Coordinates of C-alpha atoms and ligand atoms in Angstrom, one line a residue:
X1 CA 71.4 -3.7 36.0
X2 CA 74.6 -4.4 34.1
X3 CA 74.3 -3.7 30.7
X4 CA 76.4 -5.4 28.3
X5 CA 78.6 -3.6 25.5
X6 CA 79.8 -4.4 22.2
X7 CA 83.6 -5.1 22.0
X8 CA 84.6 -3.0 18.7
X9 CA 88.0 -2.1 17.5
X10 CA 89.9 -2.9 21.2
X11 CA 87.0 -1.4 23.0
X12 CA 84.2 -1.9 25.3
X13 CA 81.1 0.4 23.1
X14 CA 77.4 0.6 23.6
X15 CA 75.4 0.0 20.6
X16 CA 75.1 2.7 17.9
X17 CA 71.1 2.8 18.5
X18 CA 71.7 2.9 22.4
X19 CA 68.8 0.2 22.6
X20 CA 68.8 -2.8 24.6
X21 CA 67.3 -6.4 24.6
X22 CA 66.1 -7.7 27.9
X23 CA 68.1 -10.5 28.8
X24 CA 66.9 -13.1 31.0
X25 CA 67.6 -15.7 33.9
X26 CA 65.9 -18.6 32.9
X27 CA 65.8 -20.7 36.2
X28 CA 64.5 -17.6 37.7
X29 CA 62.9 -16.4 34.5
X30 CA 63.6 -12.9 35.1
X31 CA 65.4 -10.3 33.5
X32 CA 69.1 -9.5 35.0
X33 CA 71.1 -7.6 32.7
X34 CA 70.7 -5.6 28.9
X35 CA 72.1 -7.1 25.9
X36 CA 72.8 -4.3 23.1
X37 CA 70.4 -4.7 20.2
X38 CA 73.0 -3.6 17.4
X39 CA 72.2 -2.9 14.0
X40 CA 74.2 -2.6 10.8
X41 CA 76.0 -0.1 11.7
X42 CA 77.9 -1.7 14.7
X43 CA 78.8 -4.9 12.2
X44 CA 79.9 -2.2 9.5
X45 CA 81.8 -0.4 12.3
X46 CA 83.4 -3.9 13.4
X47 CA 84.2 -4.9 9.4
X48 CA 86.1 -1.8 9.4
X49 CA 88.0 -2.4 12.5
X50 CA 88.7 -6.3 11.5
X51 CA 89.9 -4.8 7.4
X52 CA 92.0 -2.0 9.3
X53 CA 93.7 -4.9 11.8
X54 CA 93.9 -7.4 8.8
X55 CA 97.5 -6.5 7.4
X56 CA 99.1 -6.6 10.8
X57 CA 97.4 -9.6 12.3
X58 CA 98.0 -11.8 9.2
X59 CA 101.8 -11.3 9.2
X60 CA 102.3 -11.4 13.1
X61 CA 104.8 -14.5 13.3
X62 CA 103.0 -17.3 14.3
X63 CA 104.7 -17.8 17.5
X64 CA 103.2 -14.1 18.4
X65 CA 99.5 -14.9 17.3
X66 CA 100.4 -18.7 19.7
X67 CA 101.2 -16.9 22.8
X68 CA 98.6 -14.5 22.9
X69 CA 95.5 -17.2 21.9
X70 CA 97.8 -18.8 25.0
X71 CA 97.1 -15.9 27.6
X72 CA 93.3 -16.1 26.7
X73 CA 93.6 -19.8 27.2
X74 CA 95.5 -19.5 30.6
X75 CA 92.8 -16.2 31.5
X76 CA 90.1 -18.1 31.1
X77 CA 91.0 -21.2 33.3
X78 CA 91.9 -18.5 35.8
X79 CA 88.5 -17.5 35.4
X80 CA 87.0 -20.8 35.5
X81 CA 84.6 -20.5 38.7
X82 CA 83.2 -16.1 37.2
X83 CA 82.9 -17.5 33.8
X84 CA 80.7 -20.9 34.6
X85 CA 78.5 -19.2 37.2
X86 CA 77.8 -16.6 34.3
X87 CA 77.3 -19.6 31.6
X88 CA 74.7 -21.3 34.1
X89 CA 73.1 -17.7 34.7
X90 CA 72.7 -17.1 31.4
X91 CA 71.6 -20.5 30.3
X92 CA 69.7 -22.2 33.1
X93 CA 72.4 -25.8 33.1
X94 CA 73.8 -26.5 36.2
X95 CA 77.0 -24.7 37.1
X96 CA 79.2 -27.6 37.7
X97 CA 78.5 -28.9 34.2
X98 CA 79.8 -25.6 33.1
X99 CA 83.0 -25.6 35.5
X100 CA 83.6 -29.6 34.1
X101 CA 82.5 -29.1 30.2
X102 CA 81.9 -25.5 29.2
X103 CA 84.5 -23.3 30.4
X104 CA 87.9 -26.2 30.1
X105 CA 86.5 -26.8 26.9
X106 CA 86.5 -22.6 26.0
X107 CA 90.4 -22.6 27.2
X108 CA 91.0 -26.1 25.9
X109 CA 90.2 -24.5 22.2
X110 CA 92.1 -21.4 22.8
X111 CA 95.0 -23.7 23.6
X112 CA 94.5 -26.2 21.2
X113 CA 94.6 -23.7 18.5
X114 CA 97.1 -21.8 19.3
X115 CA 99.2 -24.9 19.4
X116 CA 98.5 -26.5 15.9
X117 CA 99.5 -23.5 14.2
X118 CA 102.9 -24.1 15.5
X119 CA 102.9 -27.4 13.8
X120 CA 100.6 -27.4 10.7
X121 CA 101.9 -28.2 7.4
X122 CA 101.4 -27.9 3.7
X123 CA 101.5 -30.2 0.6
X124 CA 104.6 -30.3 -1.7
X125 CA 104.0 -32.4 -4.8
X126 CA 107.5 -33.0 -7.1
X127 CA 106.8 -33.7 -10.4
X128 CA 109.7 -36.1 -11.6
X129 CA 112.8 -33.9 -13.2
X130 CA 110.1 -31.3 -13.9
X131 CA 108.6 -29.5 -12.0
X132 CA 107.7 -29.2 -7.9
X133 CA 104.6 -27.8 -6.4
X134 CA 104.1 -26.4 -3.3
X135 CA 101.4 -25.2 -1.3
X136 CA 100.9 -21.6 0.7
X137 CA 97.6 -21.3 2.8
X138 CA 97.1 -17.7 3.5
X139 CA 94.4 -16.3 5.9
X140 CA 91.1 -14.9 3.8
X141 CA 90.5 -11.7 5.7
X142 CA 87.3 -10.8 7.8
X143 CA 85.7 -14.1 9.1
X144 CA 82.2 -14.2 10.7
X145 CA 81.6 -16.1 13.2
X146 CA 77.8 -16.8 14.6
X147 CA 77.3 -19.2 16.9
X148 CA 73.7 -20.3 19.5
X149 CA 73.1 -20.7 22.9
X150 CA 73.4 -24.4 24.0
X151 CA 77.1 -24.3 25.0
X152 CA 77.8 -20.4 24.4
X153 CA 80.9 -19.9 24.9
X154 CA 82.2 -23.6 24.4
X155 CA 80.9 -23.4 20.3
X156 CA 82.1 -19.4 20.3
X157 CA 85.7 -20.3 20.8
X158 CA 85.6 -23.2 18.9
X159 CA 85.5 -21.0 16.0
X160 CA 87.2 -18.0 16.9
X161 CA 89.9 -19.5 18.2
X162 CA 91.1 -21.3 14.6
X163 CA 89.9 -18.3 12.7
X164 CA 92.2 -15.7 14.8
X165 CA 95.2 -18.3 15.2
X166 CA 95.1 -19.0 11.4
X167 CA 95.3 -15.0 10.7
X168 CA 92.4 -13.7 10.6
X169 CA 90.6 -11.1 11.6
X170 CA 87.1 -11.7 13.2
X171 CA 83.8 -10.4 13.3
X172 CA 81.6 -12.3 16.2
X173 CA 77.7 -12.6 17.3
X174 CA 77.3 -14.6 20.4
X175 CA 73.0 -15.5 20.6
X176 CA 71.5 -13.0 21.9
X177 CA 69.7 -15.5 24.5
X178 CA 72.9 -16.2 26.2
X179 CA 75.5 -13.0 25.5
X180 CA 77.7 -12.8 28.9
X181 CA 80.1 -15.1 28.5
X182 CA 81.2 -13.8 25.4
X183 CA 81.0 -10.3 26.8
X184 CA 83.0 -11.3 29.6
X185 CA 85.3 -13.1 27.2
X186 CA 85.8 -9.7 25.4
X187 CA 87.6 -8.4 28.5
X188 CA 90.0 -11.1 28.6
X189 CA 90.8 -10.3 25.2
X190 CA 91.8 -7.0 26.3
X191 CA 93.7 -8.3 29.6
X192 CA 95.5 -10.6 27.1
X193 CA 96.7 -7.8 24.5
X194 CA 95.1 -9.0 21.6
X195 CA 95.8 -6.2 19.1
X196 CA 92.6 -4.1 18.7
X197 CA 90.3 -5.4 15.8
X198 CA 91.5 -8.5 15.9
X199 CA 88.3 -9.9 17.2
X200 CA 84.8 -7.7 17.2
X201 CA 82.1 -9.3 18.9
X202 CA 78.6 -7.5 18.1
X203 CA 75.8 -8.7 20.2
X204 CA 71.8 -8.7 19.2
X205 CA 69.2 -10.4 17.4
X206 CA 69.9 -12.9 14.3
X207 CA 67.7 -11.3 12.1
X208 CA 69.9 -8.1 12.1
X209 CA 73.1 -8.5 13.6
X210 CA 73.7 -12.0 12.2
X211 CA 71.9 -11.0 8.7
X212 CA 74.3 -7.9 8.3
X213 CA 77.3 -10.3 9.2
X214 CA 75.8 -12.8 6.7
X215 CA 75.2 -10.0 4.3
X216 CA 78.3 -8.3 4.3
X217 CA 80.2 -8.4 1.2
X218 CA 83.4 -8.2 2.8
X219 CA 83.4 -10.8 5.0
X220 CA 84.3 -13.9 2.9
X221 CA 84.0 -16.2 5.0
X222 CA 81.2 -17.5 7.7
X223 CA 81.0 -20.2 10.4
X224 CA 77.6 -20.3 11.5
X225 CA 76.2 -23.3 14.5
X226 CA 72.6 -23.7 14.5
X227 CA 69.1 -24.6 13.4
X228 CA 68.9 -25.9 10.0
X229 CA 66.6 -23.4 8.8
X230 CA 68.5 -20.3 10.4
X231 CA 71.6 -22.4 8.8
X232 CA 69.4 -22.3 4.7
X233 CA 68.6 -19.0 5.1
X234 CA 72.4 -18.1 5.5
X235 CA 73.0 -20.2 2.7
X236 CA 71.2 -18.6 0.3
X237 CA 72.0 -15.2 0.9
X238 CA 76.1 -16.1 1.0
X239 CA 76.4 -18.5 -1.8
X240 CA 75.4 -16.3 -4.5
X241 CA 78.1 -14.1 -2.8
X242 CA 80.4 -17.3 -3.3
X243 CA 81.4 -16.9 0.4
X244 CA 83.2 -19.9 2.3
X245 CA 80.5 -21.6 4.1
X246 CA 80.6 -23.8 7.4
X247 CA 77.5 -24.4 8.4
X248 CA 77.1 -26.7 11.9
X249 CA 73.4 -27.3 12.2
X250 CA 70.7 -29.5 13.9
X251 CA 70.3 -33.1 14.7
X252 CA 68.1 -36.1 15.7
X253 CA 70.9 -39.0 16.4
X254 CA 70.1 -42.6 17.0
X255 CA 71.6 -44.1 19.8
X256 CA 71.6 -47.9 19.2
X257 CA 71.9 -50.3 21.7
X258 CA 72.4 -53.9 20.8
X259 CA 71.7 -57.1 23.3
X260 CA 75.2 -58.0 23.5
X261 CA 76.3 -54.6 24.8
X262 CA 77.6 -53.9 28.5
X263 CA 74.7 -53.1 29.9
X264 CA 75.5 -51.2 32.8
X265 CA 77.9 -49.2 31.3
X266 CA 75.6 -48.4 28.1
X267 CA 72.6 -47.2 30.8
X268 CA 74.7 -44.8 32.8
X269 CA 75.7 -43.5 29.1
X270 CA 72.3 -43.3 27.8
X271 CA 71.1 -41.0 31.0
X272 CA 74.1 -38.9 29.9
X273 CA 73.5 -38.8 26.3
X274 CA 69.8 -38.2 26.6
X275 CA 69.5 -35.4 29.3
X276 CA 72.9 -34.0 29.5
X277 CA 72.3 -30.0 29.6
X278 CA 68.7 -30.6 29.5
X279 CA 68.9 -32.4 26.3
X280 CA 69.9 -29.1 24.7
X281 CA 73.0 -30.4 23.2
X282 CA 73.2 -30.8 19.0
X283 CA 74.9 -34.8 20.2
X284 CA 72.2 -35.9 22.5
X285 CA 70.6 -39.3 21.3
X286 CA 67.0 -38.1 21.0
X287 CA 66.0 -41.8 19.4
X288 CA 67.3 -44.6 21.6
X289 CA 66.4 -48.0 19.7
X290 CA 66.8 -51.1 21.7
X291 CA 67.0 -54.5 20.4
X292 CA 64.1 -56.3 21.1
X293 CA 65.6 -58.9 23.1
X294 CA 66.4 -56.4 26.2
X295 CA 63.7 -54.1 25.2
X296 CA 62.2 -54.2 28.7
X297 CA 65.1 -54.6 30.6
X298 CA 66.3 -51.2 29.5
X299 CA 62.9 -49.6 29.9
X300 CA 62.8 -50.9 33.3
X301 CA 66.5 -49.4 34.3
X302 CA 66.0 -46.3 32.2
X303 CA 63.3 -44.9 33.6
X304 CA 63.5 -45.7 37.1
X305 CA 67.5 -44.5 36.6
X306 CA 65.4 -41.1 34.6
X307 CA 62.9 -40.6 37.3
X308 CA 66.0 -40.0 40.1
X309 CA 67.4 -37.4 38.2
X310 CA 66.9 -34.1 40.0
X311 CA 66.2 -30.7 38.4
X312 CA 66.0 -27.0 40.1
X313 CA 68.7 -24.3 40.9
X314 CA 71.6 -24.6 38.6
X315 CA 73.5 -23.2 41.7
X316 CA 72.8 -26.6 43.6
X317 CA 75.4 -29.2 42.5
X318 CA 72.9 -31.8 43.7
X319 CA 70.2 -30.8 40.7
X320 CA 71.7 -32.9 37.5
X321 CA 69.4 -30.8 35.3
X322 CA 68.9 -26.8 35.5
X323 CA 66.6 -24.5 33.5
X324 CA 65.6 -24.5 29.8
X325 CA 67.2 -22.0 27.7
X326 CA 64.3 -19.9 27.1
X327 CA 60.5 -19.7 27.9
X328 CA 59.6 -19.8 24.2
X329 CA 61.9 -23.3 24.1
X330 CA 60.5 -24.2 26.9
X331 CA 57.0 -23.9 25.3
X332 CA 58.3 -25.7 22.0
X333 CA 60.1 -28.5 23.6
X334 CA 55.9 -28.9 25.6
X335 CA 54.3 -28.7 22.4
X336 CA 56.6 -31.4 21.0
X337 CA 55.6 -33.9 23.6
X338 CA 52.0 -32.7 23.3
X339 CA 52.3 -33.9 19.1
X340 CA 53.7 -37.6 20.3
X341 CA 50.6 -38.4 22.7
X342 CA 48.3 -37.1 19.7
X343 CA 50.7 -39.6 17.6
X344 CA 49.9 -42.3 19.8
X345 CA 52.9 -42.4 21.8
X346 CA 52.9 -43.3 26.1
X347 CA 54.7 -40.9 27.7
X348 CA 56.6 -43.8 30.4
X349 CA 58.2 -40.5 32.8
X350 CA 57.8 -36.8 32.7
X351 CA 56.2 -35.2 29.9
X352 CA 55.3 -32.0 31.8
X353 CA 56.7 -28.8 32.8
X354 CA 59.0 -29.0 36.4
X355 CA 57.5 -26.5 39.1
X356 CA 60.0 -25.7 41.3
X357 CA 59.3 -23.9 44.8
X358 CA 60.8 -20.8 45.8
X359 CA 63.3 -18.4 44.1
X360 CA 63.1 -20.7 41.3
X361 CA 58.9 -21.1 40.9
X362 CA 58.7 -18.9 37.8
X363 CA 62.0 -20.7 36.0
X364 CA 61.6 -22.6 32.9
X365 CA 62.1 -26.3 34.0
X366 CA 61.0 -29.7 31.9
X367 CA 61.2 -33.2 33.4
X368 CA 63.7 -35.9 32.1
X369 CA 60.3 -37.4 29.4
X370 CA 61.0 -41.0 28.0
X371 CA 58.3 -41.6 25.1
X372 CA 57.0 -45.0 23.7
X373 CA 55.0 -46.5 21.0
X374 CA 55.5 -44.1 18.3
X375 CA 56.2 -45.0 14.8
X376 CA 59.7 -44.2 13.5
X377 CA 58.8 -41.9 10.9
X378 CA 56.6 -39.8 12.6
X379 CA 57.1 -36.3 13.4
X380 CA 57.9 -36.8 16.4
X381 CA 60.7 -39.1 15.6
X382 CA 61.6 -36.9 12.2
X383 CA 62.0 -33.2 13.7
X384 CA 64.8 -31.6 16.6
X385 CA 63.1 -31.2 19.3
X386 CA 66.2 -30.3 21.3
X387 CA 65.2 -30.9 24.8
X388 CA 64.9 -34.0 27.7
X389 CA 62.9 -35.8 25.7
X390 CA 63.7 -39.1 24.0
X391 CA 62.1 -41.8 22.2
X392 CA 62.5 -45.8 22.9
X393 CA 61.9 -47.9 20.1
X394 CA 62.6 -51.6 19.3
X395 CA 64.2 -53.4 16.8
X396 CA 64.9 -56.7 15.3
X397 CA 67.9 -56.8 13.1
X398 CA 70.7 -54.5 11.7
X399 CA 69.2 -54.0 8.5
X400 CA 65.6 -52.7 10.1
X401 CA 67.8 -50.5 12.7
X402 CA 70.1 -49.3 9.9
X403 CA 66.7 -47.9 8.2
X404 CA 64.9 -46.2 11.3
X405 CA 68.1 -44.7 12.2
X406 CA 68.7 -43.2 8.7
X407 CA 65.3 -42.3 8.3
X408 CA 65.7 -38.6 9.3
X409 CA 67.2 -35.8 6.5
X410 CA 69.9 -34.9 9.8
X411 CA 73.2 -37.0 10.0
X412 CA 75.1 -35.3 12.7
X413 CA 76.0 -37.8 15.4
X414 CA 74.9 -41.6 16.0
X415 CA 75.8 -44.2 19.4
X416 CA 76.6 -47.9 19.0
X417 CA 76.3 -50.2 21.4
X418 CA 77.7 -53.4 21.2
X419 CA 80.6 -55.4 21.9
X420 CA 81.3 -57.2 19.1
X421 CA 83.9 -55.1 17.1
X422 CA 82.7 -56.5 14.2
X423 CA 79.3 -55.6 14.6
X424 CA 80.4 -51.9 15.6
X425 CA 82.6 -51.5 12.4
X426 CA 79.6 -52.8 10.4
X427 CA 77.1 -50.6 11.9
X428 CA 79.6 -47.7 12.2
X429 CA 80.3 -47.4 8.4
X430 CA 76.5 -47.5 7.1
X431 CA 75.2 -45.3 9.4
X432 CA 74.4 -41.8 7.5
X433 CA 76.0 -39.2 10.4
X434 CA 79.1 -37.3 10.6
X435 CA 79.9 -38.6 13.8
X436 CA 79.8 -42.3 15.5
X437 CA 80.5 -43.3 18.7
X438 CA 81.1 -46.6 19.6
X439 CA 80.5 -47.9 23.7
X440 CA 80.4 -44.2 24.5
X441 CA 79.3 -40.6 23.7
X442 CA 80.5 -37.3 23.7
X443 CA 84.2 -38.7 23.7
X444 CA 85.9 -35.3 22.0
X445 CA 89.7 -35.5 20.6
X446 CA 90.1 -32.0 19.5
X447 CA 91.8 -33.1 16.2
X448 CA 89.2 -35.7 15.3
X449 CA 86.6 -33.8 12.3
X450 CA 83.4 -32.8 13.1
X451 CA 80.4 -31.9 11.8
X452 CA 77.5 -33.7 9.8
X453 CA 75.8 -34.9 7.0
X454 CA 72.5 -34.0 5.1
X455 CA 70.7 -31.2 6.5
X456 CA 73.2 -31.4 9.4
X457 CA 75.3 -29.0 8.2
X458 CA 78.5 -28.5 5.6
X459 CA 82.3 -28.7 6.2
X460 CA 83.9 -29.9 9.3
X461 CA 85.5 -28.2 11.9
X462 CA 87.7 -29.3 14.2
X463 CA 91.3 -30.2 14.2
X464 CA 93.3 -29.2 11.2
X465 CA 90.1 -29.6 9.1
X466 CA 89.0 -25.8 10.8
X467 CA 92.6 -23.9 9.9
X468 CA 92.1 -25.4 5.8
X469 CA 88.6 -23.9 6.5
X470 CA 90.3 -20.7 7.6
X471 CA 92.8 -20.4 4.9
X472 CA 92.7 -20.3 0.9
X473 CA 95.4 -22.8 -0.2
X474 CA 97.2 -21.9 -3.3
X475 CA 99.3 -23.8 -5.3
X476 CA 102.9 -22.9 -6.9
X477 CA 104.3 -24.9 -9.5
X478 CA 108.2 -23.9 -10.2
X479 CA 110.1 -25.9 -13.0
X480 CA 113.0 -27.1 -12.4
Ligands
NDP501 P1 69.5 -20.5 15.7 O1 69.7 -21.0 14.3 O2 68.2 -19.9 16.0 O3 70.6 -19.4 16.0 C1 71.9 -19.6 15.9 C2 72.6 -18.3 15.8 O4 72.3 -17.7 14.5 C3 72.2 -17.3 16.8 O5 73.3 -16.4 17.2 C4 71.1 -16.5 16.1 O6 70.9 -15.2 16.7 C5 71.7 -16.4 14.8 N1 70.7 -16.1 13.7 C6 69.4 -16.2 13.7 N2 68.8 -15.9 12.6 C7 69.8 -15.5 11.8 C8 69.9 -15.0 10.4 N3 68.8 -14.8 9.7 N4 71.1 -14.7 9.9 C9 72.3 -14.9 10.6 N5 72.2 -15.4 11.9 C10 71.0 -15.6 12.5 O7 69.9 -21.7 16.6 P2 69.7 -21.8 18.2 O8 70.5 -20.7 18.8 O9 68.3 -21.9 18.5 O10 70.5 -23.1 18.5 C11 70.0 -24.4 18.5 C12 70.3 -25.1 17.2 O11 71.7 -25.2 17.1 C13 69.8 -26.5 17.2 O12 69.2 -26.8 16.0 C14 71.0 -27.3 17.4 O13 71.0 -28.6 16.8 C15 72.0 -26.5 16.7 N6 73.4 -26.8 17.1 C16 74.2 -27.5 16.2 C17 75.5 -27.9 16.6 C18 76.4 -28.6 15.7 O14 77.6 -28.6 16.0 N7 75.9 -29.1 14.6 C19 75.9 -27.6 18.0 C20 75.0 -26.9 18.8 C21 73.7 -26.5 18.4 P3 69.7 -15.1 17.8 O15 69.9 -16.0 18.9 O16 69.8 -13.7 18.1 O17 68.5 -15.4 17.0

């Protein structure tokens, strides 16, 4: 059984302890390979390597830090088809979701990166006949990175990539649910002669590889995408260490649909932004509220449209949903639609655990479930469940819409749908969320910032946004 090794200082290493996590298959739910359970000792061996590789990597001209970040982009396209069969593996979701969204995406932020370094800017403010000021932005040092399982090795690059392009050195943990990719990335690092400790990617469990990262007083800086309580606990052990702090955390986004939207193209949206990667994505619109007016109209379509979805090997590009992540999520995402019947919801499709014959019969599989009839502030309607499940409710105006939808203490991402503009502007600017999308979902421009508000997270990445995050600006001031 392969066993997968820590990627320390340029090389390939097993973990200090020699122990091993079993890591599993989930649309099999069987174990297929070893993830190293690393302690301490393998982040302090990585800090060391990352501090050592610091002084080089920070003053490599720009255009050398571009074309290397460019051989990992054009490595992993070349790897597209090894790479998404090992994301669907590893994660349960279908693999041609990962050959069209995962895996471009990976490269597409390895390129991005490497490109906007190459054309970034800084501030020059002239003080009339006195004085000019100009700004430097210099890399911090050691940056950790930790990032989940939903879209492993999409979220992993999305911080690395800024992190290493804006001179930094980098100390990683993948989660330990869905490790390969970024094990598989580490080779291509290596293919692509990034200089050794550039980039350290420690695998294992949260509570000690991701604490120690957390912990570590020097590394100064941490980008951390996850739950909101994982995402506190970070908080409070980094601020008193005044460390820079993204933090990219849960969701429960509204998804708004108004009467005088296009309703065909809104439904075929909706099925996307509800179930997309078996719901397991921090953007899904978990609450759909439907104006009143076509309230049963869009039941109708959505959960006959719902009900056709297929789900079963992630191998079959007929199946439009795979596995669930894990057998615990699995079990949390059941007892979540367990709590909305006891909160008097009517479950109107799904709502059970997907048996699925075969090779597949002891996978962790959920069906598409469309709930009804709950209030908006219930728990059900309040807390990330993070699966294929979604909630209809109607609504009468803006101003009672406007409410429900801000209801929740998350603000990451909210849909609109409508086609008067001036509607969507309206709407747009007093929802509470990072994010909006208006007449569609999931539409990513890489320089756009993103991130969320309340208990969604803090900072932005993304864009430009994600190299000031990287860098400490300071300010000269010359007289003239
Ligand atoms: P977790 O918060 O459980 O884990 C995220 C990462 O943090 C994992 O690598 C985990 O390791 C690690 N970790 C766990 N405990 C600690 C700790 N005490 N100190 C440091 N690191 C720790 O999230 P999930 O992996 O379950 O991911 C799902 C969550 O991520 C959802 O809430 C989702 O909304 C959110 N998310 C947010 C996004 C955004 O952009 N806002 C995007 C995608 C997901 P391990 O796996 O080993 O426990």
């Amino acid at each position: 059984m392969l066993a997968i090794k820590n990627y320390i200082n340029g090389e390939l290493v097993e973990p200090i302890a020699k122990t091993y996590i079993d890591n599993y298959n989930p649309a099999k739910g069987s174990v297929y390979s070893l993830t190293p359970d690393s302690d301490e000792r393998d982040v302090q061996m990585s800090v060391n390597a990352a501090t050592a590789a610091f002084p080089s990597w920070s003053t490599t001209p720009k255009s050398e830090r571009s074309a290397i970040l460019l051989r990992i982009a054009e490595l992993i396209e070349k790897n597209l088809d090894k790479l998404a069969i090992a994301e669907s593996i590893d994660n349960g979701k279908p693999i041609w979701l990962a050959k069209m969204v995962d895996i471009p995406r990976a490269a597409s932020n390895f390129h991005f990166y490497a490109t906007a370094i190459l054309h970034d800017a800084t501030d020059t403010y002239a003080m009339e006949n006195t004085a000019i000021n100009y700004t430097l932005r210099h890399p911090i040092g050691v940056a950790g990175c930790i990032s989940p399982w939903n879209l492993p090795l999409y979220l992993f690059t999305w911080k690395i990539a800024p992190a290493l392009a804006s001179g930094n050195c980098v100390v990683a943990k993948p989660s330990e649910i869905t490790p390969m990719t970024a094990y598989l990335l580490s080779e291509l690092c290596i293919e692509a002669g990034l200089p050794k400790g550039v980039l350290n990617i420690v695998h294992g469990y949260g509570h000690k590889v991701g604490a120690a990262i957390t912990a570590h007083p020097n590394i100064p800086v941490i980008s951390f995408t996850g739950g909101t309580k994982t995402g506190a606990e970070i908080a409070r052990i980094a601020a008193p260490m005044f460390k820079k702090l993204s933090l990219e955390l849960g969701g429960k986004n509204p998804n708004i649909i108004f009467s005088d939207c296009d309703f065909d193209k809104m439904l075929k949206t909706t099925i996307n932004s509800s179930f997309s990667n078996q719901g397991e994505i921090c953007l899904c619109g978990s609450r759909i509220f439907i104006e009143r007016g076509i309230y049963e109209k869009f039941k109708t379509g959505f959960v006959a449209q719902a009900k056709q979805l297929t789900i079963g090997n992630p191998a079959d590009d007929k199946n439009r949903l795979g596995a669930i992540v894990s057998k615990q999520h699995m079990e949390k995402i059941l007892s979540y639609i367990d709590l909305s019947k006891q909160e008097g919801g009517s479950i109107l499709c799904g709502g059970k655990q997907a048996h699925i014959a075969g090779e597949f019969e002891k996978g962790w599989y959920i069906e598409p479930t469309i709930i009804e009839g709950l209030a908006y502030d219930c728990r059900t309607n309040q807390e990330e469940i993070f699966g294929p499940v979604v909630t209809l409710t109607p609504f009468d105006n803006e101003e009672d819409v406007l409410k429900m939808a801000n209801s929740t203490i998350y603000g990451l991402a909210a849909t609109v749908w409508t086609e008067s503009l001036t509607k969507a502007h309206r709407v747009a600017n007093n929802l509470h969320s990072g994010i909006v999308w208006v007449n569609c979902w999931l539409l990513r421009d890489l320089r756009t910032p993103f991130g969320g508000v309340k208990s969604s997270g803090i900072g932005r990445e993304g864009g430009f946004e994600a190299l000031r995050f990287f860098t400490e600006p300071k300010n000269v001031c010359i007289k003239l």
